[in-house]
Tab-separated table of C-alpha atoms and ligand atoms in Angstrom:
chain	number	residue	atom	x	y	z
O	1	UNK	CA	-19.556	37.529	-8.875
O	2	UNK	CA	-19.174	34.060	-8.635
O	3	UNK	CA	-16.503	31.794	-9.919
O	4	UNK	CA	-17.301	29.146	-12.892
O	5	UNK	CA	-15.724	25.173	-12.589
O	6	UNK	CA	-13.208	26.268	-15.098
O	7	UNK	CA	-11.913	29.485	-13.316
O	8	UNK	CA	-11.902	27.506	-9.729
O	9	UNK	CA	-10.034	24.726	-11.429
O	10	UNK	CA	-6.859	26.688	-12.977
O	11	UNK	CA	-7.082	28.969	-9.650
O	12	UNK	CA	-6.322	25.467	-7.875
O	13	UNK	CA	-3.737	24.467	-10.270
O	14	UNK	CA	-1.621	27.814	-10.127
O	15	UNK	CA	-1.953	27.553	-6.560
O	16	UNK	CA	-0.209	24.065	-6.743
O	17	UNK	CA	2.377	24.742	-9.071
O	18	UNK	CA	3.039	28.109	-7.106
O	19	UNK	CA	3.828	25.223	-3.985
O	20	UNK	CA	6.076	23.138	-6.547
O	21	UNK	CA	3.641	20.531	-6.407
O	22	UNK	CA	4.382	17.345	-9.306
O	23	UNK	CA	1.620	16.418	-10.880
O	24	UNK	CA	-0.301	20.187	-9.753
O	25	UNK	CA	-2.474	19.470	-12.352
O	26	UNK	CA	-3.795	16.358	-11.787
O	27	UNK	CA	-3.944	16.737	-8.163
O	28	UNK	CA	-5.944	19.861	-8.672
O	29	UNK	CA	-8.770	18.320	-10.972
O	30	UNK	CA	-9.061	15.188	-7.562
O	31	UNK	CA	-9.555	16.992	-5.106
O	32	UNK	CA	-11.926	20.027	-6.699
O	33	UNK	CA	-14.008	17.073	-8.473
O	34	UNK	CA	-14.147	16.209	-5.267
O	35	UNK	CA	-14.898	19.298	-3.202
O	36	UNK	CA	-17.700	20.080	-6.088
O	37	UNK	CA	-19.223	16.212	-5.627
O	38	UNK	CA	-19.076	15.696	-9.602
O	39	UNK	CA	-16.719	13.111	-11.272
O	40	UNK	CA	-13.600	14.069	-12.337
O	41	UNK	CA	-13.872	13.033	-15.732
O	42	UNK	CA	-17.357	15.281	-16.045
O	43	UNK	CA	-15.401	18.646	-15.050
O	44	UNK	CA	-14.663	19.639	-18.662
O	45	UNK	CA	-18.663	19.729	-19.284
O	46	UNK	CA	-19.348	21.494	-15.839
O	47	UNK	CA	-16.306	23.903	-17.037
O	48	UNK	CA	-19.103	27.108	-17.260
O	49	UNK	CA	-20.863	26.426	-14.119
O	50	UNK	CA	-21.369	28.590	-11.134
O	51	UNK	CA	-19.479	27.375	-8.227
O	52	UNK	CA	-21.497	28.573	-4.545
O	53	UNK	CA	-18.790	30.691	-2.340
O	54	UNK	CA	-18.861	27.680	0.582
O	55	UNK	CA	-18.054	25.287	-2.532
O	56	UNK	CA	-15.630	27.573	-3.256
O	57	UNK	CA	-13.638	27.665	0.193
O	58	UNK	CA	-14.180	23.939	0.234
O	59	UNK	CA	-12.109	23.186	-3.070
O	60	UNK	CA	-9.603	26.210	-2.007
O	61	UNK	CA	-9.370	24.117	1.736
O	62	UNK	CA	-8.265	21.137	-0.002
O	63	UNK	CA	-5.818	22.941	-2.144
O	64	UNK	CA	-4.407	24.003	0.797
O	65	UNK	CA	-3.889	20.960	2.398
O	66	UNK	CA	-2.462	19.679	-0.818
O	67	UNK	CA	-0.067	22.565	-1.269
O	68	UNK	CA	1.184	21.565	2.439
O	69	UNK	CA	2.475	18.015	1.026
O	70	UNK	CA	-0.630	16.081	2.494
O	71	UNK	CA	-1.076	13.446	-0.262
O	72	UNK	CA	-4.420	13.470	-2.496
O	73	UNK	CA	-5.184	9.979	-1.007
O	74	UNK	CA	-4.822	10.807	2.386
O	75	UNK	CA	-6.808	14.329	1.754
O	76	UNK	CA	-9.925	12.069	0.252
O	77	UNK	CA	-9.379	9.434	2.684
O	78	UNK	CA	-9.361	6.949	0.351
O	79	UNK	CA	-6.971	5.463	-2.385
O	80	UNK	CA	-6.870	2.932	-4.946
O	81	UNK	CA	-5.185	-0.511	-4.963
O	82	UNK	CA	-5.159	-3.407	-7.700
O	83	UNK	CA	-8.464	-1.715	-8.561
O	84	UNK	CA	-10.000	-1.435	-5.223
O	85	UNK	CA	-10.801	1.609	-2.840
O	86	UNK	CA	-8.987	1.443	0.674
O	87	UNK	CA	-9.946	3.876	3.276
O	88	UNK	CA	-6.887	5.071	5.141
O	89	UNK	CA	-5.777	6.289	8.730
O	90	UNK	CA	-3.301	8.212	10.125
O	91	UNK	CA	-1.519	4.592	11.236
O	92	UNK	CA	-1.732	3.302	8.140
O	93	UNK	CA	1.014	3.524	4.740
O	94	UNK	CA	-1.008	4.631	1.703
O	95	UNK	CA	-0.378	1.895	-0.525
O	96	UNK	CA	1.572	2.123	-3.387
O	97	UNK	CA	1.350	1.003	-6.935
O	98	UNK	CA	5.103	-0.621	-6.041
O	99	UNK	CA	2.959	-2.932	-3.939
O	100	UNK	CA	0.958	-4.296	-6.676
O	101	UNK	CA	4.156	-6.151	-7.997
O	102	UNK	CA	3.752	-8.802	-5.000
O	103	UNK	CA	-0.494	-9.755	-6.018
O	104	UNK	CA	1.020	-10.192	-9.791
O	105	UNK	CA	4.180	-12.239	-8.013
O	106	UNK	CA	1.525	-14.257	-5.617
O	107	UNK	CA	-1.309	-14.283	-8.753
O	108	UNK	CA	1.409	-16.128	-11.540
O	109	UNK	CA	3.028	-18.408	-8.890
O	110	UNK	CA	-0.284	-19.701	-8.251
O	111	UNK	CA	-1.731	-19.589	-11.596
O	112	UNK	CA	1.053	-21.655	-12.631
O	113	UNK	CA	0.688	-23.774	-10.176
O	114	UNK	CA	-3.377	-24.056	-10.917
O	115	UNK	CA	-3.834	-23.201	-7.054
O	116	UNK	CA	-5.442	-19.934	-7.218
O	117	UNK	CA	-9.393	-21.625	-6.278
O	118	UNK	CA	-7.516	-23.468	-3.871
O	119	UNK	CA	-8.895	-23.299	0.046
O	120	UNK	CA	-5.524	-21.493	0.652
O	121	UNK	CA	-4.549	-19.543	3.860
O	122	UNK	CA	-2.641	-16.329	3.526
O	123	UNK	CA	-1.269	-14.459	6.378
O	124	UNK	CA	0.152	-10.663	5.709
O	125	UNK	CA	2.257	-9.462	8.445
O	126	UNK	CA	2.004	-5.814	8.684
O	127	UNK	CA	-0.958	-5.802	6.919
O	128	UNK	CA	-2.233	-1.498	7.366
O	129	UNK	CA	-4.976	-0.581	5.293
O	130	UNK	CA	-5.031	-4.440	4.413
O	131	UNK	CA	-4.435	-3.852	0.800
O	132	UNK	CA	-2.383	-6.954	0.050
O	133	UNK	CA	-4.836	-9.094	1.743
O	134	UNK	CA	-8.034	-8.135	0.585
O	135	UNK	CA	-6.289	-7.745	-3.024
O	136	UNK	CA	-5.173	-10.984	-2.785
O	137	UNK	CA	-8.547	-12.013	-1.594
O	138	UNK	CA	-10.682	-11.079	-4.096
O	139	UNK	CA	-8.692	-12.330	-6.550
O	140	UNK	CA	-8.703	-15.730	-4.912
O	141	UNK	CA	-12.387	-16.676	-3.896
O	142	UNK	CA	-11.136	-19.682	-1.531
O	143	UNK	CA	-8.514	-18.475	0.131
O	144	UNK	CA	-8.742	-17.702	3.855
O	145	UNK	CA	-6.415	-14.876	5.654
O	146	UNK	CA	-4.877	-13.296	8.401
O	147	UNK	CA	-3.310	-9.535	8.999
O	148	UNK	CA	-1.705	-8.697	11.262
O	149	UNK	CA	-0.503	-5.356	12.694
O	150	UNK	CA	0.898	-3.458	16.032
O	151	UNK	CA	-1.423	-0.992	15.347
O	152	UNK	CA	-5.112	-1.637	16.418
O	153	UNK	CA	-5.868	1.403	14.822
O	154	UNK	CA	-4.672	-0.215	11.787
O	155	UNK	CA	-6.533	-3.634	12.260
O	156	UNK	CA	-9.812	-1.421	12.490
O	157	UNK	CA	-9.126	0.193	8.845
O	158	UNK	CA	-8.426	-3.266	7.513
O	159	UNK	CA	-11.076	-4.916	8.835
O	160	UNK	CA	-13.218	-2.329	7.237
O	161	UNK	CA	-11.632	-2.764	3.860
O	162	UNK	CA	-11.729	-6.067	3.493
O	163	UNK	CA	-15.619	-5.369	4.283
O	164	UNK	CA	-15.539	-2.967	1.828
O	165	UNK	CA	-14.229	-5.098	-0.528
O	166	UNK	CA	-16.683	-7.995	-0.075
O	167	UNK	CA	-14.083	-9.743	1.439
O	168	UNK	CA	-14.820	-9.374	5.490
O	169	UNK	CA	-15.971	-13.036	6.039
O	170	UNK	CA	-12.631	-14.533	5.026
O	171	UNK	CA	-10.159	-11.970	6.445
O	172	UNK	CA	-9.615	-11.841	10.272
O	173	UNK	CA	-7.311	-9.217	11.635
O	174	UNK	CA	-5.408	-9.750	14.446
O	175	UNK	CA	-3.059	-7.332	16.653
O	176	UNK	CA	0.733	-8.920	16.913
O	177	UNK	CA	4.131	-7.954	16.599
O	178	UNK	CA	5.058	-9.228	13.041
O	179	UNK	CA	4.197	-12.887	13.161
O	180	UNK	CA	4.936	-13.705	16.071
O	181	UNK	CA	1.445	-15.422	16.934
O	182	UNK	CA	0.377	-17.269	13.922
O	183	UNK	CA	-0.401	-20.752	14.220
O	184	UNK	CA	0.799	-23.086	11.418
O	185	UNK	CA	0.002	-24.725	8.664
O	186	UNK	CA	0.710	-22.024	6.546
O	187	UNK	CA	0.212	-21.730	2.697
O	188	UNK	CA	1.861	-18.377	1.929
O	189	UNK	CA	2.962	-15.427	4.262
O	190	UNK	CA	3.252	-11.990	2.781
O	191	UNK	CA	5.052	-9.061	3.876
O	192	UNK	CA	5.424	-5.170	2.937
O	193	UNK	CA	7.487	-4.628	6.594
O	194	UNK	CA	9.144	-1.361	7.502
O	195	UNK	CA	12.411	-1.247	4.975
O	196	UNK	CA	13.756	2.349	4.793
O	197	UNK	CA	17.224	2.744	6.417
O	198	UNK	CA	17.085	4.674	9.790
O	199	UNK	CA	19.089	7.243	8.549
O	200	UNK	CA	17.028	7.525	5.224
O	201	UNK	CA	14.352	8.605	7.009
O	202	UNK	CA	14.724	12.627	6.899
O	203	UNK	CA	15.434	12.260	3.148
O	204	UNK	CA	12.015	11.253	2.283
O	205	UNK	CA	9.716	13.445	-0.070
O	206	UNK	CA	7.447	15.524	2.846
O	207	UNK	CA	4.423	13.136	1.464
O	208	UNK	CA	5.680	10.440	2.822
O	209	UNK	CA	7.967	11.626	5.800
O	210	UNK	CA	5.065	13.931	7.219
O	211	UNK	CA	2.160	11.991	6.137
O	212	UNK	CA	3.172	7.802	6.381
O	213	UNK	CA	3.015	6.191	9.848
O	214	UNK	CA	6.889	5.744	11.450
O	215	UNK	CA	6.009	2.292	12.100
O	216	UNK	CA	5.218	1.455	8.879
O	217	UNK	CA	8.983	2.953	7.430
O	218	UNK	CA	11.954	2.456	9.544
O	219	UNK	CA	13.166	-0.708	8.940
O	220	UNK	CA	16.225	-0.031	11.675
O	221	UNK	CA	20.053	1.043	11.257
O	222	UNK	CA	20.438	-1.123	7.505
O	223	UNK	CA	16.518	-1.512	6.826
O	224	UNK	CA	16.276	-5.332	7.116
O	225	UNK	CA	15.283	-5.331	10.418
O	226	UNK	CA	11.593	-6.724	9.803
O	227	UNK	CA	13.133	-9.228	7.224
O	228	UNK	CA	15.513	-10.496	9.710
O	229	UNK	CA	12.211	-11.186	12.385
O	230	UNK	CA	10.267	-12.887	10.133
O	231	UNK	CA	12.911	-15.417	8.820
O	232	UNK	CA	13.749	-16.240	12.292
O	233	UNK	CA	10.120	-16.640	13.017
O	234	UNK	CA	7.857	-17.737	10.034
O	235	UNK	CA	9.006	-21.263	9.210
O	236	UNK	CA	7.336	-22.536	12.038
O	237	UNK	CA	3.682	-21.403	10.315
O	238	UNK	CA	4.404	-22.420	7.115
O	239	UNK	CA	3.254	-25.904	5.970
O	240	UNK	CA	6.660	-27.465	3.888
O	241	UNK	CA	6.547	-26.345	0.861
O	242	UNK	CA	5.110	-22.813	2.016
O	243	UNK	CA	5.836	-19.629	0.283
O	244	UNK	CA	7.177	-16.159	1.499
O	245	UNK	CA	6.898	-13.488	-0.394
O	246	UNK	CA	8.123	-9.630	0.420
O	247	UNK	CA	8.437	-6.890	-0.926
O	248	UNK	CA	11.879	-5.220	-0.733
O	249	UNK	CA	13.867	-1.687	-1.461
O	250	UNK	CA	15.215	-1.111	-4.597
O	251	UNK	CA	18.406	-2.507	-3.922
O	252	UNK	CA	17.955	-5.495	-1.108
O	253	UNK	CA	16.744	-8.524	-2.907
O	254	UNK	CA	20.092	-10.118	-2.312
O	255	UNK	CA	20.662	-9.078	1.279
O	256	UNK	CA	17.104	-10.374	2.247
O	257	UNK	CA	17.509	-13.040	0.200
O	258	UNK	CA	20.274	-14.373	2.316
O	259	UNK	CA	18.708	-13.506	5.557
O	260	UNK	CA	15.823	-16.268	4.553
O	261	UNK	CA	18.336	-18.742	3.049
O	262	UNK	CA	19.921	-18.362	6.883
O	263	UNK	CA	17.121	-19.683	8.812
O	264	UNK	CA	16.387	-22.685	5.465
O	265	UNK	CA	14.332	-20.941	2.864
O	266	UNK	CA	15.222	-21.572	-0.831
O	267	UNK	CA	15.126	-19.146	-3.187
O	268	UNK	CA	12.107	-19.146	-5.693
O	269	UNK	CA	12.504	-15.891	-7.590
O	270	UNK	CA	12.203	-12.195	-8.045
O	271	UNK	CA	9.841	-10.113	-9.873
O	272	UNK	CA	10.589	-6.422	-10.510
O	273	UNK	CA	8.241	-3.634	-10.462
O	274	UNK	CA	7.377	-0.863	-13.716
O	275	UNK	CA	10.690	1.113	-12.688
O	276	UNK	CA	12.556	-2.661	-12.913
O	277	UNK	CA	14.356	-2.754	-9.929
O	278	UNK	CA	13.423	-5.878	-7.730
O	279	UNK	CA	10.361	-5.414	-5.855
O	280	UNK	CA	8.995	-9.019	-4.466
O	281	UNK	CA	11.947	-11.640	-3.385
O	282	UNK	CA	9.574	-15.232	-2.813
O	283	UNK	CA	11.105	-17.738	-0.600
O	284	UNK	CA	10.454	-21.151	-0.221
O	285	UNK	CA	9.898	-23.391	2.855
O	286	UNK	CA	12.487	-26.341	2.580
O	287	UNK	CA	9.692	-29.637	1.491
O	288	UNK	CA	10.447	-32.084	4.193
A	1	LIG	N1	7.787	1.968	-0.528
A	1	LIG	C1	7.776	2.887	0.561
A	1	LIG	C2	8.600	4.113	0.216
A	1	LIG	O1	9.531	4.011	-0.519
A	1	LIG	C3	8.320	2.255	1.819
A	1	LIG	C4	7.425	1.238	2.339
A	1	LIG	C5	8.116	0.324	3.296
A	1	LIG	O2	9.034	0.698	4.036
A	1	LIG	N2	7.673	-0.859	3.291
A	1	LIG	O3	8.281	5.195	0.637
């Protein structure tokens, strides 16, 4: 006899919490909405259908994968940002909602500033799945940018979001380490870099040891390893005046802070993220 929606549905969300999965709930309605092609917010109506066996070991395969600490994102191959849907890779960090902090910190300095239609160029340095980027982007129809990444693998997902996204003619994607081959003139250079302590590293929730690119997490021995190359080696794109903005762990505004005030950045401000620790330090080129 076959199962209903409803029966497949609490099967996959036993089978989560049996795997001490947060949020087994949740997860469970994604990814069988998914397996079953129907929304997620129409499962409740489609409670009393009949599900086909091969559905059936679809949605169960998912589970699965799930109840193994693979991410839901990473599972669908796709996951939202500032409203948007990035496809992912295996080089690639899944963005996080953290992340959204630096688009509000880049959208209000400019807003305030009445630059936001400006013909501004934006370079993110690390860029992945290109989610700051192409957020920042579509939010600013003028703007012209640059991401860059060691991974080419990387570079290819980007270039496809930012396609995605409506956003491919004014994004270019190039393969660098950090910065390190930007030309100048600058407006605003963006960064999520690699900022978990070495040592940190096995401590991680599985989802994110087993499942985020290396690359895209060890920030070195005291995590400010990527900070400390891009000081050294961004003022020379910036135009005076220019703006760096990065995101940072919970508890290294003030290191990184210095690092940039070392090579002759200025502090601009902070902004913290929904938990309120300090998420985005902004740094500004000394005006000549
Ligand atoms: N925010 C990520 C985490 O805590 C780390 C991302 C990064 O190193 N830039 O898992």
């Amino acid at each position: 006899m076959a199962f209903t929606v409803g029966e497949v549905l609490r099967r996959a969300r036993d089978a989560l919490r049996d795997a001490d999965i947060d949020g087994a709930a949740l997860d469970a309605r994604l990814l069988v909405a998914a397996s079953l092609a129907i929304d997620p917010s129409r499962l409740p109506l489609e409670s009393d259908r009949a599900v086909s066996d091969a559905d059936l070991a679809r949605a169960m395969a998912l589970i699965d994968r799930r109840a193994r600490r693979e991410p839901v994102g990473r599972i669908l191959g796709t996951r939202e940002f500032w409203g948007l849907s990035f496809r992912l890779s295996p080089e690639t960090l899944e963005p996080r909602p953290d992340t959204e902090t630096l688009i509000e910190a880049v959208l209000s300095w400019l807003d305030a500033a009445g630059r936001r239609h400006d013909r501004l160029s934006i370079a993110d340095i690390g860029t992945g799945s290109g989610a700051i980027l192409v957020a920042l982007l579509s939010e600013c129809p003028q703007a012209l940018g640059i991401g860059t990444d060691l991974s080419q693998a990387a570079l290819q997902t980007a270039r496809d979001n930012a396609a995605r996204a409506g956003v491919g003619d004014r994004a270019l994607f190039a393969r660098m380490d950090h910065g390190d081959a930007l030309g100048g003139g600058l407006d605003l250079v963006l960064s999520n870099p690699p900022y978990i302590r070495h040592d940190d590293l096995a401590g991680l929730a599985p989802e994110v040891r087993w499942f985020d690119p290396r690359l895209a997490l060890d920030g070195g021995p005291d995590g400010l390893r990527s900070y400390r190359h891009i000081a050294a080696t961004v003022g020379a794109t910036l135009r005076p005046g220019g703006m760096v903005m990065v995101e940072v762990g919970a508890d290294q505004a003030g290191d990184v802070e210095e690092i940039f005030r070392a090579t002759g950045f200025e502090f601009a401000f902070r902004r913290r993220d929904l938990g309120g620790h300090d998420r985005v330090v902004a740094m500004q080129h000394h005006v000549v």
